[in-house]
Amino acid sequence: MLNAEDVETLAASAGKSPATLFQAIEDVATRRLDAGLVTMMRHDAVESTVRRLHSSNPQAYPVGGKKAKRDTDWGRKVLTEHQVLVSAGDEALRQSFDDHATIIGLGLHSCVNVPLVSAGKCIGTMNISRAQAEWHDDEIALVRALGLAALAGVLMIIK
């Protein structure tokens, strides 16, 4: 869960801008979870796409990049059913992501995707990938808590 240092980091950035808040989330995820990639995505339900709002690795995953999610298991679980999806290990990444070769090529072997839900609709996702394949329950709880902060940032953008 969030500790006092995490809360202070997030609180100091919360009222500034979405970019500042997303950077603070990335900082906490890197420090606490050894994150290798942190992205925030905006969901377009009509197009069934997600568009990147923040990326800790803009060379591999540039801001503004889009991914189609129509008729995918990932889209159904995360965007429609609002489930946190843990893809632990290379095989799970292959099953969840069309771009699994890029992810694994970056030395990342797992990902947690958190749906960002407002008024019953998924408006985006926060995604944390790292080299270590396994995730413990307390780490997933921390990712979920960071997702709440990410939700605030996405809401600042769309309102």
Short mmCIF file of C-alpha atoms in Angstrom, two decimals:
data_model
loop_
_atom_site.label_atom_id
_atom_site.label_comp_id
_atom_site.label_asym_id
_atom_site.label_seq_id
_atom_site.Cartn_x
_atom_site.Cartn_y
_atom_site.Cartn_z
CA MET A 1 0.00 0.00 0.00
CA LEU A 2 0.99 3.63 -0.19
CA ASN A 3 3.39 4.72 2.53
CA ALA A 4 3.85 8.25 3.89
CA GLU A 5 6.57 9.08 1.33
CA ASP A 6 4.33 7.91 -1.53
CA VAL A 7 1.39 9.97 -0.29
CA GLU A 8 3.61 13.04 0.06
CA THR A 9 4.98 12.56 -3.48
CA LEU A 10 1.52 12.18 -5.00
CA ALA A 11 -0.09 14.94 -2.94
CA ALA A 12 2.62 17.44 -3.89
CA SER A 13 1.90 16.86 -7.58
CA ALA A 14 -1.86 16.31 -7.55
CA GLY A 15 -2.97 19.89 -8.06
CA LYS A 16 -0.32 20.90 -10.57
CA SER A 17 -0.98 19.14 -13.87
CA PRO A 18 -1.75 15.67 -15.20
CA ALA A 19 1.83 15.39 -16.51
CA THR A 20 3.24 16.22 -13.07
CA LEU A 21 0.92 13.71 -11.40
CA PHE A 22 1.76 10.99 -13.95
CA GLN A 23 5.47 11.61 -13.36
CA ALA A 24 4.96 11.28 -9.61
CA ILE A 25 3.12 7.96 -10.14
CA GLU A 26 6.00 6.80 -12.33
CA ASP A 27 8.50 7.81 -9.63
CA VAL A 28 6.65 5.83 -6.95
CA ALA A 29 6.26 2.81 -9.25
CA THR A 30 9.95 2.86 -10.12
CA ARG A 31 11.07 3.23 -6.52
CA ARG A 32 8.64 0.79 -4.92
CA LEU A 33 7.99 -1.77 -7.67
CA ASP A 34 11.12 -1.57 -9.82
CA ALA A 35 8.91 -0.60 -12.75
CA GLY A 36 10.58 -0.69 -16.14
CA LEU A 37 7.68 0.86 -18.04
CA VAL A 38 4.81 2.99 -16.77
CA THR A 39 2.07 4.19 -19.12
CA MET A 40 -1.25 5.97 -18.76
CA MET A 41 -3.81 5.47 -21.50
CA ARG A 42 -7.08 7.19 -22.45
CA HIS A 43 -9.86 4.81 -23.55
CA ASP A 44 -12.08 5.69 -26.51
CA ALA A 45 -15.07 3.36 -26.16
CA VAL A 46 -16.53 4.26 -29.56
CA GLU A 47 -13.33 3.40 -31.44
CA SER A 48 -12.35 0.68 -28.93
CA THR A 49 -8.84 2.08 -28.73
CA VAL A 50 -6.49 3.30 -26.04
CA ARG A 51 -4.21 6.30 -26.61
CA ARG A 52 -1.05 6.88 -24.60
CA LEU A 53 -1.07 9.98 -22.39
CA HIS A 54 2.17 9.23 -20.51
CA SER A 55 5.10 6.91 -21.09
CA SER A 56 8.22 6.35 -19.07
CA ASN A 57 9.87 5.11 -22.30
CA PRO A 58 8.77 7.44 -25.10
CA GLN A 59 11.27 5.93 -27.54
CA ALA A 60 9.57 2.51 -27.44
CA TYR A 61 6.09 3.73 -26.47
CA PRO A 62 5.57 7.36 -27.54
CA VAL A 63 2.90 9.59 -26.07
CA GLY A 64 -0.01 9.76 -28.49
CA GLY A 65 0.45 6.18 -29.69
CA LYS A 66 -2.79 4.22 -30.13
CA LYS A 67 -3.65 0.57 -29.73
CA ALA A 68 -6.79 -1.12 -31.05
CA LYS A 69 -8.51 -3.24 -28.39
CA ARG A 70 -11.74 -4.31 -30.11
CA ASP A 71 -12.47 -8.03 -29.79
CA THR A 72 -9.45 -8.78 -27.60
CA ASP A 73 -9.43 -10.69 -24.32
CA TRP A 74 -7.42 -7.83 -22.81
CA GLY A 75 -10.05 -5.29 -23.88
CA ARG A 76 -12.90 -7.41 -22.56
CA LYS A 77 -11.25 -7.97 -19.17
CA VAL A 78 -9.81 -4.50 -18.58
CA LEU A 79 -11.97 -2.07 -20.55
CA THR A 80 -15.36 -3.80 -20.40
CA GLU A 81 -15.31 -5.86 -17.19
CA HIS A 82 -13.07 -3.38 -15.32
CA GLN A 83 -10.77 -6.12 -14.01
CA VAL A 84 -7.18 -5.55 -12.96
CA LEU A 85 -5.16 -7.81 -15.27
CA VAL A 86 -1.89 -9.33 -14.12
CA SER A 87 0.18 -10.79 -16.96
CA ALA A 88 3.00 -12.59 -15.12
CA GLY A 89 5.67 -14.15 -17.31
CA ASP A 90 6.48 -14.13 -21.00
CA GLU A 91 3.70 -16.54 -21.97
CA ALA A 92 1.10 -14.36 -20.23
CA LEU A 93 2.50 -11.30 -22.05
CA ARG A 94 2.19 -13.15 -25.36
CA GLN A 95 -1.45 -13.93 -24.60
CA SER A 96 -2.29 -10.37 -23.53
CA PHE A 97 -0.37 -8.12 -25.93
CA ASP A 98 0.14 -7.99 -29.68
CA ASP A 99 3.37 -6.08 -29.03
CA HIS A 100 4.74 -8.70 -26.63
CA ALA A 101 8.03 -8.92 -28.58
CA THR A 102 8.70 -5.24 -27.89
CA ILE A 103 7.81 -5.61 -24.21
CA ILE A 104 10.00 -8.69 -23.72
CA GLY A 105 12.73 -7.05 -25.84
CA LEU A 106 12.85 -4.25 -23.26
CA GLY A 107 13.64 -6.88 -20.60
CA LEU A 108 10.14 -6.72 -19.13
CA HIS A 109 8.46 -9.98 -18.16
CA SER A 110 5.22 -8.93 -16.50
CA CYS A 111 2.59 -6.22 -16.51
CA VAL A 112 -0.30 -5.09 -14.34
CA ASN A 113 -3.09 -3.17 -16.11
CA VAL A 114 -5.51 -1.17 -13.97
CA PRO A 115 -8.78 0.07 -15.50
CA LEU A 116 -9.49 3.70 -14.62
CA VAL A 117 -13.22 3.81 -14.03
CA SER A 118 -15.41 6.88 -13.53
CA ALA A 119 -19.22 6.87 -13.35
CA GLY A 120 -19.23 3.18 -14.28
CA LYS A 121 -17.21 3.67 -17.48
CA CYS A 122 -13.59 2.82 -18.18
CA ILE A 123 -11.97 6.08 -19.25
CA GLY A 124 -8.41 4.78 -19.35
CA THR A 125 -5.80 2.43 -17.97
CA MET A 126 -2.62 2.61 -15.96
CA ASN A 127 -0.04 0.00 -16.87
CA ILE A 128 3.08 -0.99 -14.96
CA SER A 129 5.57 -3.44 -16.43
CA ARG A 130 8.75 -4.78 -14.89
CA ALA A 131 11.50 -7.37 -15.32
CA GLN A 132 10.37 -9.57 -12.42
CA ALA A 133 7.59 -11.90 -13.54
CA GLU A 134 5.84 -12.52 -10.22
CA TRP A 135 3.67 -10.04 -8.37
CA HIS A 136 2.79 -10.28 -4.67
CA ASP A 137 -0.63 -9.25 -3.36
CA ASP A 138 0.80 -6.20 -1.57
CA GLU A 139 2.45 -5.04 -4.81
CA ILE A 140 -0.81 -5.38 -6.72
CA ALA A 141 -2.54 -3.42 -3.94
CA LEU A 142 0.04 -0.65 -4.44
CA VAL A 143 -0.56 -0.66 -8.21
CA ARG A 144 -4.33 -0.36 -7.57
CA ALA A 145 -3.72 2.60 -5.25
CA LEU A 146 -1.55 4.28 -7.88
CA GLY A 147 -4.39 3.69 -10.31
CA LEU A 148 -6.63 5.92 -8.20
CA ALA A 149 -4.10 8.72 -8.57
CA ALA A 150 -3.87 8.04 -12.32
CA LEU A 151 -7.66 8.27 -12.55
CA ALA A 152 -7.47 11.80 -11.11
CA GLY A 153 -4.93 12.73 -13.79
CA VAL A 154 -7.02 11.37 -16.66
CA LEU A 155 -10.10 13.14 -15.29
CA MET A 156 -8.14 16.42 -15.33
CA ILE A 157 -7.47 15.87 -19.04
CA ILE A 158 -10.99 14.99 -20.14
CA LYS A 159 -12.96 17.51 -18.09
#
